[in-house]
CSV table of C-alpha atoms in Angstrom, one decimal:
chain,number,residue,atom,x,y,z
N,1,GLY,CA,104.8,35.5,69.3
N,2,GLU,CA,105.5,31.9,70.1
N,3,ASN,CA,108.9,31.1,71.7
N,4,VAL,CA,110.0,27.5,71.7
N,5,GLU,CA,113.0,26.4,73.9
N,6,GLN,CA,114.7,23.1,73.4
N,7,HIS,CA,117.1,21.1,75.6
N,8,PRO,CA,119.7,19.7,75.5
N,9,SER,CA,121.6,21.3,72.6
N,10,THR,CA,123.7,18.2,72.3
N,11,LEU,CA,123.1,14.6,73.4
N,12,SER,CA,125.4,11.6,73.2
N,13,VAL,CA,124.0,8.2,73.9
N,14,GLN,CA,125.3,4.6,73.7
N,15,GLU,CA,123.7,2.5,70.9
N,16,GLY,CA,120.7,0.7,72.4
N,17,ASP,CA,120.1,3.3,75.0
N,18,SER,CA,117.2,5.8,75.0
N,19,ALA,CA,117.3,9.5,74.1
N,20,VAL,CA,115.0,12.2,75.4
N,21,ILE,CA,114.7,15.7,74.1
N,22,LYS,CA,112.5,18.3,75.8
N,23,CYS,CA,110.8,21.4,74.5
N,24,THR,CA,108.8,24.2,76.2
N,25,TYR,CA,106.5,26.7,74.4
N,26,SER,CA,105.1,30.0,75.5
N,27,ASP,CA,101.8,30.5,73.6
N,28,SER,CA,99.0,28.6,75.3
N,29,ALA,CA,97.1,28.8,71.9
N,30,SER,CA,99.6,26.4,70.3
N,31,ASN,CA,97.9,23.2,69.4
N,32,TYR,CA,100.2,21.4,67.0
N,33,PHE,CA,103.6,20.1,67.8
N,34,PRO,CA,105.8,18.4,65.1
N,35,TRP,CA,109.3,17.0,65.4
N,36,TYR,CA,111.8,17.1,62.6
N,37,LYS,CA,115.0,15.2,62.0
N,38,GLN,CA,117.8,16.7,59.9
N,39,GLU,CA,120.8,14.8,58.7
N,40,LEU,CA,123.9,16.6,57.7
N,41,GLY,CA,123.4,18.5,54.5
N,42,LYS,CA,119.8,17.3,54.1
N,43,ARG,CA,116.4,18.8,54.5
N,44,PRO,CA,114.5,18.7,57.8
N,45,GLN,CA,112.1,15.7,57.7
N,46,LEU,CA,108.9,15.3,59.7
N,47,ILE,CA,109.2,12.2,61.9
N,48,ILE,CA,106.2,12.5,64.2
N,49,ASP,CA,103.7,15.1,65.3
N,50,ILE,CA,101.1,15.5,68.1
N,51,ARG,CA,98.0,17.6,68.5
N,52,SER,CA,96.9,19.2,71.7
N,53,ASN,CA,93.9,16.9,72.2
N,54,VAL,CA,96.3,13.9,72.6
N,55,GLY,CA,98.8,13.3,75.5
N,56,GLU,CA,101.0,10.8,73.8
N,57,LYS,CA,101.7,9.3,70.4
N,58,LYS,CA,104.0,6.5,69.4
N,59,ASP,CA,105.5,5.3,66.1
N,60,GLN,CA,107.8,2.3,66.4
N,61,ARG,CA,110.9,3.5,68.4
N,62,ILE,CA,109.8,7.1,68.5
N,63,ALA,CA,107.2,8.6,71.0
N,64,VAL,CA,106.1,12.1,71.8
N,65,THR,CA,104.4,13.3,75.0
N,66,LEU,CA,102.6,16.5,75.6
N,67,ASN,CA,101.8,18.3,78.8
N,68,LYS,CA,99.5,21.2,78.0
N,69,THR,CA,99.3,22.4,81.5
N,70,ALA,CA,103.0,22.8,81.8
N,71,LYS,CA,103.4,23.7,78.2
N,72,HIS,CA,106.1,21.2,77.4
N,73,PHE,CA,106.5,18.3,75.1
N,74,SER,CA,109.2,15.7,74.7
N,75,LEU,CA,110.6,13.3,72.1
N,76,HIS,CA,111.6,9.8,73.2
N,77,ILE,CA,113.8,7.5,71.0
N,78,THR,CA,114.2,4.0,72.3
N,79,GLU,CA,116.8,1.4,71.3
N,80,THR,CA,118.9,4.0,69.5
N,81,GLN,CA,120.8,3.1,66.4
N,82,PRO,CA,123.7,4.8,64.6
N,83,GLU,CA,121.2,6.0,61.9
N,84,ASP,CA,119.4,8.0,64.6
N,85,SER,CA,122.4,10.4,64.7
N,86,ALA,CA,121.1,13.8,63.4
N,87,VAL,CA,119.8,17.1,64.6
N,88,TYR,CA,116.3,17.1,65.9
N,89,PHE,CA,114.0,20.1,66.0
N,90,CYS,CA,110.8,20.6,67.8
N,91,ALA,CA,108.2,23.1,66.7
N,92,ALA,CA,104.9,24.6,67.7
N,93,SER,CA,102.0,26.1,65.8
N,94,SER,CA,98.6,27.5,66.6
N,95,ASN,CA,95.6,28.1,64.4
N,96,ASP,CA,97.5,30.8,62.5
N,97,TYR,CA,99.6,28.0,61.0
N,98,LYS,CA,102.8,29.8,61.9
N,99,LEU,CA,105.4,27.1,62.7
N,100,SER,CA,108.1,28.2,65.2
N,101,PHE,CA,111.1,26.0,65.8
N,102,GLY,CA,113.3,25.2,68.7
N,103,ALA,CA,117.1,25.6,68.4
N,104,GLY,CA,117.8,22.0,67.7
N,105,THR,CA,119.4,19.0,69.5
N,106,THR,CA,122.4,17.3,68.0
N,107,VAL,CA,122.1,13.6,68.8
N,108,THR,CA,125.1,11.3,68.5
N,109,VAL,CA,124.7,7.6,68.9
N,110,ARG,CA,127.9,5.9,69.9
N,111,ALA,CA,128.5,2.4,68.5
L,1,ASP,CA,106.4,10.6,46.3
L,2,ALA,CA,105.5,14.3,46.1
L,3,ARG,CA,108.2,16.7,47.2
L,4,VAL,CA,108.8,20.4,47.5
L,5,THR,CA,111.2,21.5,44.8
L,6,GLN,CA,113.6,24.4,45.3
L,7,THR,CA,115.9,26.0,42.7
L,8,PRO,CA,118.8,26.7,42.6
L,9,ARG,CA,120.4,24.2,45.0
L,10,ASP,CA,123.5,26.3,45.3
L,11,LYS,CA,124.1,29.9,44.5
L,12,VAL,CA,127.3,31.9,44.8
L,13,THR,CA,127.0,35.6,44.2
L,14,GLU,CA,128.9,38.8,44.7
L,15,MET,CA,127.8,41.3,47.3
L,16,GLY,CA,125.3,43.8,45.8
L,17,GLN,CA,123.8,41.4,43.3
L,18,GLU,CA,120.2,40.3,43.2
L,19,VAL,CA,119.3,36.8,44.2
L,20,THR,CA,116.1,35.0,43.4
L,21,MET,CA,115.2,31.7,44.9
L,22,ARG,CA,112.2,29.6,43.7
L,23,CYS,CA,110.0,27.0,45.3
L,24,GLN,CA,107.4,24.7,43.9
L,25,PRO,CA,105.2,23.5,46.7
L,26,ILE,CA,103.6,20.1,46.7
L,27,LEU,CA,100.5,20.1,44.5
L,28,GLY,CA,97.4,20.9,46.6
L,29,HIS,CA,99.3,22.5,49.5
L,30,ASN,CA,98.0,25.9,50.4
L,31,THR,CA,100.5,27.0,53.0
L,32,VAL,CA,104.1,28.0,52.1
L,33,PHE,CA,106.9,28.9,54.4
L,34,TRP,CA,110.3,30.4,53.8
L,35,TYR,CA,113.0,29.6,56.5
L,36,ARG,CA,116.6,30.6,56.8
L,37,GLN,CA,119.0,28.3,58.5
L,38,THR,CA,122.3,29.3,60.0
L,39,MET,CA,124.5,27.7,62.7
L,40,MET,CA,124.0,30.7,64.9
L,41,GLN,CA,120.2,31.3,64.5
L,42,GLY,CA,118.8,27.9,63.7
L,43,LEU,CA,115.6,27.8,61.6
L,44,GLU,CA,114.3,31.4,61.3
L,45,LEU,CA,110.9,32.0,59.8
L,46,LEU,CA,111.2,34.7,57.2
L,47,ALA,CA,107.7,34.7,55.7
L,48,TYR,CA,104.7,32.5,55.1
L,49,PHE,CA,101.7,32.4,52.8
L,50,ARG,CA,98.3,30.8,53.0
L,51,ASN,CA,96.3,30.5,49.8
L,52,ARG,CA,98.9,32.7,48.2
L,53,ALA,CA,98.3,35.6,50.6
L,54,PRO,CA,101.2,36.7,52.8
L,55,LEU,CA,100.3,36.1,56.5
L,56,ASP,CA,103.5,37.1,58.2
L,57,ASP,CA,106.7,38.5,56.9
L,58,SER,CA,107.9,40.1,60.1
L,59,GLY,CA,111.0,37.9,60.2
L,60,MET,CA,112.3,39.3,56.9
L,61,PRO,CA,114.5,42.4,56.5
L,62,LYS,CA,112.1,44.4,54.5
L,63,ASP,CA,114.6,46.8,52.9
L,64,ARG,CA,116.3,44.0,50.9
L,65,PHE,CA,114.1,40.9,51.1
L,66,SER,CA,110.8,40.3,49.3
L,67,ALA,CA,108.6,37.2,49.0
L,68,GLU,CA,105.8,36.5,46.6
L,69,MET,CA,103.5,33.8,45.3
L,70,PRO,CA,102.7,34.7,41.7
L,71,ASP,CA,100.6,31.5,41.5
L,72,ALA,CA,99.8,28.4,43.5
L,73,THR,CA,102.7,26.5,42.0
L,74,LEU,CA,105.5,29.0,42.6
L,75,ALA,CA,106.8,30.9,45.5
L,76,THR,CA,109.8,33.3,45.2
L,77,LEU,CA,112.2,34.8,47.7
L,78,LYS,CA,114.3,37.7,46.4
L,79,ILE,CA,117.2,39.5,48.0
L,80,GLN,CA,118.3,42.8,46.5
L,81,PRO,CA,121.0,43.8,47.2
L,82,SER,CA,122.6,40.8,48.7
L,83,GLU,CA,125.1,41.0,51.5
L,84,PRO,CA,127.7,38.5,53.0
L,85,ARG,CA,125.5,38.2,56.1
L,86,ASP,CA,122.8,36.7,53.9
L,87,SER,CA,124.9,33.6,53.4
L,88,ALA,CA,122.8,30.7,54.7
L,89,VAL,CA,120.6,27.8,53.6
L,90,TYR,CA,117.1,28.9,52.6
L,91,PHE,CA,114.4,26.4,52.9
L,92,CYS,CA,110.9,26.4,51.5
L,93,ALA,CA,108.2,24.2,53.1
L,94,SER,CA,104.6,23.6,52.2
L,95,GLY,CA,101.7,22.1,53.9
L,96,THR,CA,97.9,21.9,54.0
L,97,GLY,CA,95.7,23.8,56.4
L,98,THR,CA,93.8,20.8,57.6
L,99,ALA,CA,96.6,18.3,58.2
L,100,ARG,CA,99.1,21.0,59.4
L,101,LYS,CA,102.0,18.8,58.4
L,102,ALA,CA,104.8,20.9,56.7
L,103,PHE,CA,107.3,19.3,54.3
L,104,PHE,CA,110.6,20.9,53.4
L,105,GLY,CA,112.4,21.3,50.1
L,106,GLN,CA,116.1,20.5,49.6
L,107,GLY,CA,117.1,24.1,50.3
L,108,THR,CA,119.1,26.7,48.5
L,109,ARG,CA,122.6,27.2,49.8
L,110,LEU,CA,123.5,30.8,49.3
L,111,THR,CA,127.0,32.2,49.5
L,112,VAL,CA,127.5,35.9,49.2
L,113,VAL,CA,131.1,36.9,48.7
């Protein structure tokens, strides 16, 4: 089955700086890669996703890149703000629709 | 704003009791996932359904857990008998096959004492 590894497990950044979270996946058949943000006590919320036919996708301060050859994808948050503090999860899925998650990254934005 | 609805939000039960968690997927979604979240294990996939048919329940302890979709508007996860190690937050998520986006419910926080 799919194995998704996520790094780092914790990340502390100064407000206004950028944050980068990296994930690798094992199944070359995976073709859909979403990212979720989970605030304390809340549900995971989809913030951005990318499909395997695209190398990069951007939505305001958030961007995701995908390297299919190396089987890794990354989340980039620019101009971080205190409200970006949360746990971020990457995930991978193939045509079987099974969604496998990484272990999560706790991001803390220091004011 | 369509959302996945889970009940109950919180459940405290004694060891050995049966627990049933319910999920109403977003109308029109044909894929339903059950995840368990703990600090140690993160988000573990327990089972998922497509068009109400179970596709994979390999993540679920079969001797005590069962998952069903009696109809397209209801998914259930049952634990019988419950054990303290089952204490966790259980999330249901639903999605469509085409868009692939999955949306989570608020979760059920289960505490087994």
